[in-house]
Amino acid sequence: MDEPVALVLAAPVLALALWAVAFVGGFSNGEARAAVAAELAAQAAAQATGPEAADTAERIALGATLSACTHTTTTHNRGGSRRSAAVTVACEVSGPFSGNRVCFTGYAQARPAVSAHVRVECPSAVRPR
């Protein structure tokens, strides 16, 4: 095969491979940032008192996912008197396909200080618009 023909055939394949690497990398970055954001937001919400807990959780989640997600939505569930919180973070990653969305729920309690996160199916209530 001649070199010019090989180059013409290889260029689209190489471009597609580079695009796929960038897309998968962006999605992985969004996924990792959403996991961290959910846990940090739950920790902040568990420490906050009163109605500002939900606002604090939303600000923490937005700040942690700002560079990786095109839309970030949070849902905050405050625990009882144990000063605990659960925050679900939905992150929509930019890309050519619709539905590039990942959701994590972070759990935290103030005393004893415990926190964790888990990947969850995105409920319709927290899907970014």
JSON list of N, CA and C in Angstrom, two decimals, residues 14-28:
[
{"chain": "A", "resi": 14, "resn": "LEU", "atom": "N", "xyz": [-7.27, 7.39, 13.61]},
{"chain": "A", "resi": 14, "resn": "LEU", "atom": "CA", "xyz": [-6.51, 8.05, 14.66]},
{"chain": "A", "resi": 14, "resn": "LEU", "atom": "C", "xyz": [-7.32, 9.17, 15.31]},
{"chain": "A", "resi": 15, "resn": "ALA", "atom": "N", "xyz": [-8.04, 9.94, 14.51]},
{"chain": "A", "resi": 15, "resn": "ALA", "atom": "CA", "xyz": [-8.87, 11.01, 15.07]},
{"chain": "A", "resi": 15, "resn": "ALA", "atom": "C", "xyz": [-9.97, 10.45, 15.96]},
{"chain": "A", "resi": 16, "resn": "LEU", "atom": "N", "xyz": [-10.61, 9.37, 15.55]},
{"chain": "A", "resi": 16, "resn": "LEU", "atom": "CA", "xyz": [-11.65, 8.75, 16.35]},
{"chain": "A", "resi": 16, "resn": "LEU", "atom": "C", "xyz": [-11.08, 8.20, 17.66]},
{"chain": "A", "resi": 17, "resn": "ALA", "atom": "N", "xyz": [-9.90, 7.60, 17.60]},
{"chain": "A", "resi": 17, "resn": "ALA", "atom": "CA", "xyz": [-9.27, 7.07, 18.81]},
{"chain": "A", "resi": 17, "resn": "ALA", "atom": "C", "xyz": [-8.93, 8.19, 19.78]},
{"chain": "A", "resi": 18, "resn": "LEU", "atom": "N", "xyz": [-8.41, 9.29, 19.29]},
{"chain": "A", "resi": 18, "resn": "LEU", "atom": "CA", "xyz": [-8.08, 10.42, 20.17]},
{"chain": "A", "resi": 18, "resn": "LEU", "atom": "C", "xyz": [-9.35, 11.02, 20.79]},
{"chain": "A", "resi": 19, "resn": "TRP", "atom": "N", "xyz": [-10.42, 11.12, 20.00]},
{"chain": "A", "resi": 19, "resn": "TRP", "atom": "CA", "xyz": [-11.69, 11.63, 20.54]},
{"chain": "A", "resi": 19, "resn": "TRP", "atom": "C", "xyz": [-12.21, 10.71, 21.63]},
{"chain": "A", "resi": 20, "resn": "ALA", "atom": "N", "xyz": [-12.13, 9.39, 21.41]},
{"chain": "A", "resi": 20, "resn": "ALA", "atom": "CA", "xyz": [-12.64, 8.42, 22.39]},
{"chain": "A", "resi": 20, "resn": "ALA", "atom": "C", "xyz": [-11.85, 8.52, 23.70]},
{"chain": "A", "resi": 21, "resn": "VAL", "atom": "N", "xyz": [-10.55, 8.67, 23.61]},
{"chain": "A", "resi": 21, "resn": "VAL", "atom": "CA", "xyz": [-9.73, 8.81, 24.82]},
{"chain": "A", "resi": 21, "resn": "VAL", "atom": "C", "xyz": [-10.12, 10.07, 25.58]},
{"chain": "A", "resi": 22, "resn": "ALA", "atom": "N", "xyz": [-10.32, 11.17, 24.87]},
{"chain": "A", "resi": 22, "resn": "ALA", "atom": "CA", "xyz": [-10.71, 12.42, 25.54]},
{"chain": "A", "resi": 22, "resn": "ALA", "atom": "C", "xyz": [-12.09, 12.30, 26.17]},
{"chain": "A", "resi": 23, "resn": "PHE", "atom": "N", "xyz": [-13.03, 11.67, 25.49]},
{"chain": "A", "resi": 23, "resn": "PHE", "atom": "CA", "xyz": [-14.39, 11.52, 26.03]},
{"chain": "A", "resi": 23, "resn": "PHE", "atom": "C", "xyz": [-14.40, 10.63, 27.27]},
{"chain": "A", "resi": 24, "resn": "VAL", "atom": "N", "xyz": [-13.74, 9.50, 27.21]},
{"chain": "A", "resi": 24, "resn": "VAL", "atom": "CA", "xyz": [-13.68, 8.59, 28.36]},
{"chain": "A", "resi": 24, "resn": "VAL", "atom": "C", "xyz": [-12.96, 9.25, 29.53]},
{"chain": "A", "resi": 25, "resn": "GLY", "atom": "N", "xyz": [-11.90, 9.98, 29.25]},
{"chain": "A", "resi": 25, "resn": "GLY", "atom": "CA", "xyz": [-11.19, 10.70, 30.30]},
{"chain": "A", "resi": 25, "resn": "GLY", "atom": "C", "xyz": [-12.06, 11.76, 30.96]},
{"chain": "A", "resi": 26, "resn": "GLY", "atom": "N", "xyz": [-12.83, 12.48, 30.16]},
{"chain": "A", "resi": 26, "resn": "GLY", "atom": "CA", "xyz": [-13.73, 13.49, 30.71]},
{"chain": "A", "resi": 26, "resn": "GLY", "atom": "C", "xyz": [-14.82, 12.88, 31.55]},
{"chain": "A", "resi": 27, "resn": "PHE", "atom": "N", "xyz": [-15.37, 11.75, 31.12]},
{"chain": "A", "resi": 27, "resn": "PHE", "atom": "CA", "xyz": [-16.41, 11.08, 31.89]},
{"chain": "A", "resi": 27, "resn": "PHE", "atom": "C", "xyz": [-15.85, 10.54, 33.21]},
{"chain": "A", "resi": 28, "resn": "SER", "atom": "N", "xyz": [-14.66, 9.96, 33.16]},
{"chain": "A", "resi": 28, "resn": "SER", "atom": "CA", "xyz": [-14.03, 9.45, 34.39]},
{"chain": "A", "resi": 28, "resn": "SER", "atom": "C", "xyz": [-13.74, 10.59, 35.36]}
]
